[in-house]
Amino acid sequence: MIRVIAFRLLQFPLVLAVIYLTTFMLVWVVPGSPFGRAERKLDPIAEQAMKERFHADSWKSFLAYYPIQVITKGDFGRSMQYQEWSVTDIIKVSLPVSVTLGIFALTIGTIFGVMIGTLAAVNRGGLFDWLSLTIALIGISIPSFVVAALLLATFTGRFGLFPIGGCGGFREMVLPAVALSLAPLAYIARLTRISMLDVLGSDFVRTARAKGLSRFTVIWKHCLRNAFLPVLSYLGPAAAATFVGSFVVETVFSIPGLGQHFVNSVKNRDQTLILGTVMIYSVFLLTFNLLVDIAYSFVDPRIDITAKSSS
Amino acid sequence: MTALDQPILADAVEAPPDTPDGLFTRIRRSRRIRFSFAVLMLILLSSLLTMPLTLRSDHPWGYNNQYALPVRVGPSFSASALWCGSDTLGRSLIGRCLLGGAASLAIGLAAAVISMTLGVAVGLVAGYRGGWIDALLMRIVDILYGLPYLLLVILFKIAFEKPLSLLVRSESAANFIVLFIAIGIVSWLTMARVVRGQVLFLRSLPFIEACKAAGLGQWRIFTRHLLPNLVGPIVVYATLIVPSAILQESFLSFLGIGIQPPLPTWGSLAADGLSPALNPIVSHWWMLVLPCTLLAVTLLALNFLGDGLSDLFDPKAEAAKI
Amino acid sequence: MRQPLLELVDLNVAFDTERGRLRPVRDVCFSIFPGQTVALVGESGCGKSVTALSILRLIPQPPGRILSGKILLQGRDLLTCTENQMRSVRGKEIAMIFQEPMTSLNPVFTIGDQIMEAILLHQRVTHRQAKEIAEQSLRDVGIADPARRLSEYPHQMSGGMRQRAMIAMALSCSPQLLIADEPTTALDVTIQAQILELLRKLQRDTGMAILLITHDLGVVAENADTVGVMYASRIVEYATVEDLFDHPQHPYTEGLFRSVPRLGQLSERLATIPGTVPNPARFPSGCKFHPRCHRMQADRTCANTEPLPREVRPSHWAACHHIDTFAASPVTRPTLDHRREVVPLTDPALHPQQRASARD
């Protein structure tokens, strides 16, 4: 087990390098310059000077400078857009906000998603099945910006239950976390329902009932642990995506998280910031996928990650 | 020892054993599928059939006709174009919603077709050929999975919109096409994985072994025995790609890089309606409610359709033992 | 006559499906006396497993429904029990083991967890005592090194081992009745023999009764005291094992015996019963067996009226219009206390629970 984890960890740098290079290639071939916008064209000479200052005058000088900085100092360089900030500082300031919010949202989504999905499966075809699935599906049938804005308008203006924006305290976190949790909640509810329906048909359910266990124990102890596996494998990528922040929620609730930088950096062709955010995302993704694989072997003893090919 | 379970067949069978119902019988019996299909058809047909009106610039229902109606009027029955009110530029909201529906559904369908073609092709080749081809294709999928999809969509759009608009000589057409492809291109990854997984699973089943033992050719096994078993998951995933593509377009509209302004989609209508509807002084709620309702109903119907189909295709639809 | 341990009286079970109501169990009556082994034998789909599940009220509801009848456990009707009372019957008084040892154990819990769960549920013992009882019951079913096996998962064991673990789990609370639903069908022949031998030994030791559900006449001959032959959701013949094998009365039973290959008998082909098992949704009218029956006669009695079980020989019931002996015998409800002498062992090595039940 430990050997496998070590092996997977050793692969990380290689995978990250490939993702770094791919991202760089994508960003580099796309037309447009990080310096100056359409309405405020920079003087060509000034732009050239700027590019040279940021080692962005050619792909050779870019690749000769930045990767070495990243490897030796963990420094992604200065943001080409916000020139007085270094990428590392931007991430340091905004990532904790996004991660806190993400943990909160994913916890809500997992708990309620699993609950709704399980109850729906147990009442298959019944009113609760229909109702819960509809509610869960509404969560992913209305654009997230509408849901977020409606939550904001309803619970801040009229009832004044929660503050309008900002971050820090628990109360500030509730609304954005709820908004952010809706999509994972709906997805987890459906996953749980489907795999639960499968598990409820297995023979061991009958054995457990024949022992004299109550329906409640059989469902929530025996079945849930089996039905949780697909949810677990969804949680890896979902955690990575949620923890790095969401543009919509952060914009609507004016939260200074990392999510906005994903969109803005790409829109502005801020090459250094793009690379920084993508690398953070990739590290999260790889880590959570590894964690999920480890968790898998705890939840289901039949799965032996030592026998699994790395991917 | 004798097993009675072994068939005791000798003479003519008097009553033929019941065959399970055919797929179409089951589809017709499923209320969920029938209902969501009817809703989808209703929305699709009304969007398509009104296009001659909504595309005209001189008809009051015209999507970009700013001169026929007063601005920001709530829904009323005084004129057909005002059934759903008018927007901030005095355009008929019902006309815009109908055309927006056509645009949104077109984006969804195009994305589904693109991702289906690409995903099925890659998944089939990877799963069936195996070996280094499989490894290579799946590593590419892994890497693309590792990148945030927004990065791909936005970069793709920026990279290809300009050259394409020169090629097709119409900016809005180029915008539309690039949007199709951009969304399609990020949604094929899951499809590829699903198809590959299914192929690998099917190949491990004894019935493929039996086909080989019966002397069937590779091609025949592939087309007659493998593909039919793949149709289920492919159709289910394709149905589920449509709603996610429509949602992604709405997200891109919110970012301001979706469809270009005068042309509406439900997503862009909702994004545009957000601030007038949430205006704390006078709420112009209809600008948000109508497109959102249409969007939500369509996506719900699509999701229910997908779920209903996946229930049908799932061979393990065993009864709960509790 | 002693009081039966379990008595089924005119049990009727229905499944309401999309295509209408199925009746997998009709008017089933039989009784099991303490220490006795009753076998229900029949083809798949004849309703024997549903009967077994109905005794524990474990048929999924909906779609299943027990329409009428009585299930008397020592005189107490289980069908009028509340769900909570039922839960203390399941596992404690009546235990059940299933056909598929591969899938009947939860793959994500250890064997020990699963056995101890039942013990902790039904007995007032500490966790440590529960573990000891679990270990002892694994030892009783002949599993070597039970302490280690307790912490193993089902997938680490062989099929036979898993079925032994299932039996250990079922017997850990010393039930008075064990329902074994095709306990050996999924196992190799040698393992089958071992498991059946084990069940016989455990029965001798504890004095429990066994309801054996099987389709295997060989298993019936070796293990049962009394046999009920089920066909198309009814018991068509009910007798002691010797009487049934020596003097089968129902044409279906005759057909079954004819289709068993016999050692030393040379014949070109094995005899078969013509036709197939009827679909539960479209049972034939009258006697359910008449389309396949060689005794059917032109008078249309068979096709029109369903025969009721009659005592056609002493302690031998069969449901057929065309049995000549005992022709005018009245319809009676079968209750048969024919068991081999079972002397419950009061072996001091047995753990207290088992001894307690053996004294009962």
PDB file of C-alpha atoms in Angstrom, chain B residues 107-191:
ATOM      1  CA  ILE B 107     -26.237  24.255 -29.023  1.00  0.00           C
ATOM      2  CA  GLY B 108     -27.213  21.339 -26.833  1.00  0.00           C
ATOM      3  CA  LEU B 109     -27.844  19.002 -29.737  1.00  0.00           C
ATOM      4  CA  ALA B 110     -24.707  20.045 -31.590  1.00  0.00           C
ATOM      5  CA  ALA B 111     -22.605  19.518 -28.496  1.00  0.00           C
ATOM      6  CA  ALA B 112     -24.196  16.122 -27.999  1.00  0.00           C
ATOM      7  CA  VAL B 113     -23.546  15.100 -31.590  1.00  0.00           C
ATOM      8  CA  ILE B 114     -19.940  16.307 -31.529  1.00  0.00           C
ATOM      9  CA  SER B 115     -19.113  14.746 -28.209  1.00  0.00           C
ATOM     10  CA  MET B 116     -20.915  11.568 -29.167  1.00  0.00           C
ATOM     11  CA  THR B 117     -18.984  11.181 -32.417  1.00  0.00           C
ATOM     12  CA  LEU B 118     -15.657  11.996 -30.856  1.00  0.00           C
ATOM     13  CA  GLY B 119     -16.234  10.195 -27.592  1.00  0.00           C
ATOM     14  CA  VAL B 120     -17.642   7.035 -29.152  1.00  0.00           C
ATOM     15  CA  ALA B 121     -14.868   6.890 -31.737  1.00  0.00           C
ATOM     16  CA  VAL B 122     -12.103   7.345 -29.194  1.00  0.00           C
ATOM     17  CA  GLY B 123     -13.733   5.051 -26.657  1.00  0.00           C
ATOM     18  CA  LEU B 124     -14.350   2.289 -29.176  1.00  0.00           C
ATOM     19  CA  VAL B 125     -10.864   2.391 -30.611  1.00  0.00           C
ATOM     20  CA  ALA B 126      -9.241   2.547 -27.189  1.00  0.00           C
ATOM     21  CA  GLY B 127     -11.386  -0.210 -25.745  1.00  0.00           C
ATOM     22  CA  TYR B 128     -11.363  -2.532 -28.724  1.00  0.00           C
ATOM     23  CA  ARG B 129      -7.792  -2.179 -29.905  1.00  0.00           C
ATOM     24  CA  GLY B 130      -6.250  -1.891 -26.471  1.00  0.00           C
ATOM     25  CA  GLY B 131      -2.490  -1.896 -26.126  1.00  0.00           C
ATOM     26  CA  TRP B 132      -0.516   1.241 -26.765  1.00  0.00           C
ATOM     27  CA  ILE B 133      -3.340   2.924 -28.697  1.00  0.00           C
ATOM     28  CA  ASP B 134      -5.546   2.602 -25.644  1.00  0.00           C
ATOM     29  CA  ALA B 135      -2.783   3.889 -23.378  1.00  0.00           C
ATOM     30  CA  LEU B 136      -2.077   6.871 -25.625  1.00  0.00           C
ATOM     31  CA  LEU B 137      -5.710   7.876 -26.117  1.00  0.00           C
ATOM     32  CA  MET B 138      -6.545   7.514 -22.455  1.00  0.00           C
ATOM     33  CA  ARG B 139      -3.518   9.548 -21.380  1.00  0.00           C
ATOM     34  CA  ILE B 140      -4.708  12.343 -23.708  1.00  0.00           C
ATOM     35  CA  VAL B 141      -8.144  12.128 -22.127  1.00  0.00           C
ATOM     36  CA  ASP B 142      -6.549  12.180 -18.674  1.00  0.00           C
ATOM     37  CA  ILE B 143      -4.560  15.302 -19.461  1.00  0.00           C
ATOM     38  CA  LEU B 144      -7.559  17.106 -20.907  1.00  0.00           C
ATOM     39  CA  TYR B 145      -9.477  16.075 -17.801  1.00  0.00           C
ATOM     40  CA  GLY B 146      -6.709  17.581 -15.732  1.00  0.00           C
ATOM     41  CA  LEU B 147      -7.210  21.005 -17.286  1.00  0.00           C
ATOM     42  CA  PRO B 148     -10.048  23.202 -16.091  1.00  0.00           C
ATOM     43  CA  TYR B 149     -12.685  23.048 -18.803  1.00  0.00           C
ATOM     44  CA  LEU B 150     -13.163  26.821 -18.799  1.00  0.00           C
ATOM     45  CA  LEU B 151      -9.605  27.260 -19.941  1.00  0.00           C
ATOM     46  CA  LEU B 152     -10.241  25.003 -22.907  1.00  0.00           C
ATOM     47  CA  VAL B 153     -13.546  26.586 -23.881  1.00  0.00           C
ATOM     48  CA  ILE B 154     -12.376  30.154 -23.627  1.00  0.00           C
ATOM     49  CA  LEU B 155      -9.062  29.551 -25.353  1.00  0.00           C
ATOM     50  CA  PHE B 156     -10.737  27.583 -28.102  1.00  0.00           C
ATOM     51  CA  LYS B 157     -13.242  30.331 -28.659  1.00  0.00           C
ATOM     52  CA  ILE B 158     -10.627  33.052 -28.735  1.00  0.00           C
ATOM     53  CA  ALA B 159      -8.376  31.081 -31.039  1.00  0.00           C
ATOM     54  CA  PHE B 160     -10.897  30.114 -33.673  1.00  0.00           C
ATOM     55  CA  GLU B 161     -13.528  32.822 -33.705  1.00  0.00           C
ATOM     56  CA  LYS B 162     -11.536  35.356 -35.737  1.00  0.00           C
ATOM     57  CA  PRO B 163     -10.242  33.017 -38.440  1.00  0.00           C
ATOM     58  CA  LEU B 164     -13.616  31.365 -38.813  1.00  0.00           C
ATOM     59  CA  SER B 165     -15.474  34.650 -39.174  1.00  0.00           C
ATOM     60  CA  LEU B 166     -13.158  35.501 -42.062  1.00  0.00           C
ATOM     61  CA  LEU B 167     -13.909  32.134 -43.575  1.00  0.00           C
ATOM     62  CA  VAL B 168     -17.705  32.108 -43.327  1.00  0.00           C
ATOM     63  CA  ARG B 169     -18.007  35.900 -43.725  1.00  0.00           C
ATOM     64  CA  SER B 170     -20.534  36.207 -40.928  1.00  0.00           C
ATOM     65  CA  GLU B 171     -19.539  37.011 -37.408  1.00  0.00           C
ATOM     66  CA  SER B 172     -22.636  35.624 -35.750  1.00  0.00           C
ATOM     67  CA  ALA B 173     -22.434  32.379 -37.715  1.00  0.00           C
ATOM     68  CA  ALA B 174     -18.773  31.993 -36.752  1.00  0.00           C
ATOM     69  CA  ASN B 175     -19.660  32.781 -33.158  1.00  0.00           C
ATOM     70  CA  PHE B 176     -22.351  30.122 -33.217  1.00  0.00           C
ATOM     71  CA  ILE B 177     -20.208  27.421 -34.796  1.00  0.00           C
ATOM     72  CA  VAL B 178     -17.263  28.025 -32.503  1.00  0.00           C
ATOM     73  CA  LEU B 179     -19.562  27.866 -29.508  1.00  0.00           C
ATOM     74  CA  PHE B 180     -20.955  24.518 -30.688  1.00  0.00           C
ATOM     75  CA  ILE B 181     -17.528  23.032 -31.116  1.00  0.00           C
ATOM     76  CA  ALA B 182     -16.053  24.550 -27.978  1.00  0.00           C
ATOM     77  CA  ILE B 183     -18.781  23.065 -25.797  1.00  0.00           C
ATOM     78  CA  GLY B 184     -18.792  19.787 -27.700  1.00  0.00           C
ATOM     79  CA  ILE B 185     -15.066  19.460 -27.355  1.00  0.00           C
ATOM     80  CA  VAL B 186     -15.086  19.598 -23.585  1.00  0.00           C
ATOM     81  CA  SER B 187     -17.947  17.146 -23.155  1.00  0.00           C
ATOM     82  CA  TRP B 188     -16.602  14.166 -25.102  1.00  0.00           C
ATOM     83  CA  LEU B 189     -14.157  13.093 -22.424  1.00  0.00           C
ATOM     84  CA  THR B 190     -16.703  11.411 -20.183  1.00  0.00           C
ATOM     85  CA  MET B 191     -18.321   9.752 -23.165  1.00  0.00           C
TER      86      MET B 191
END
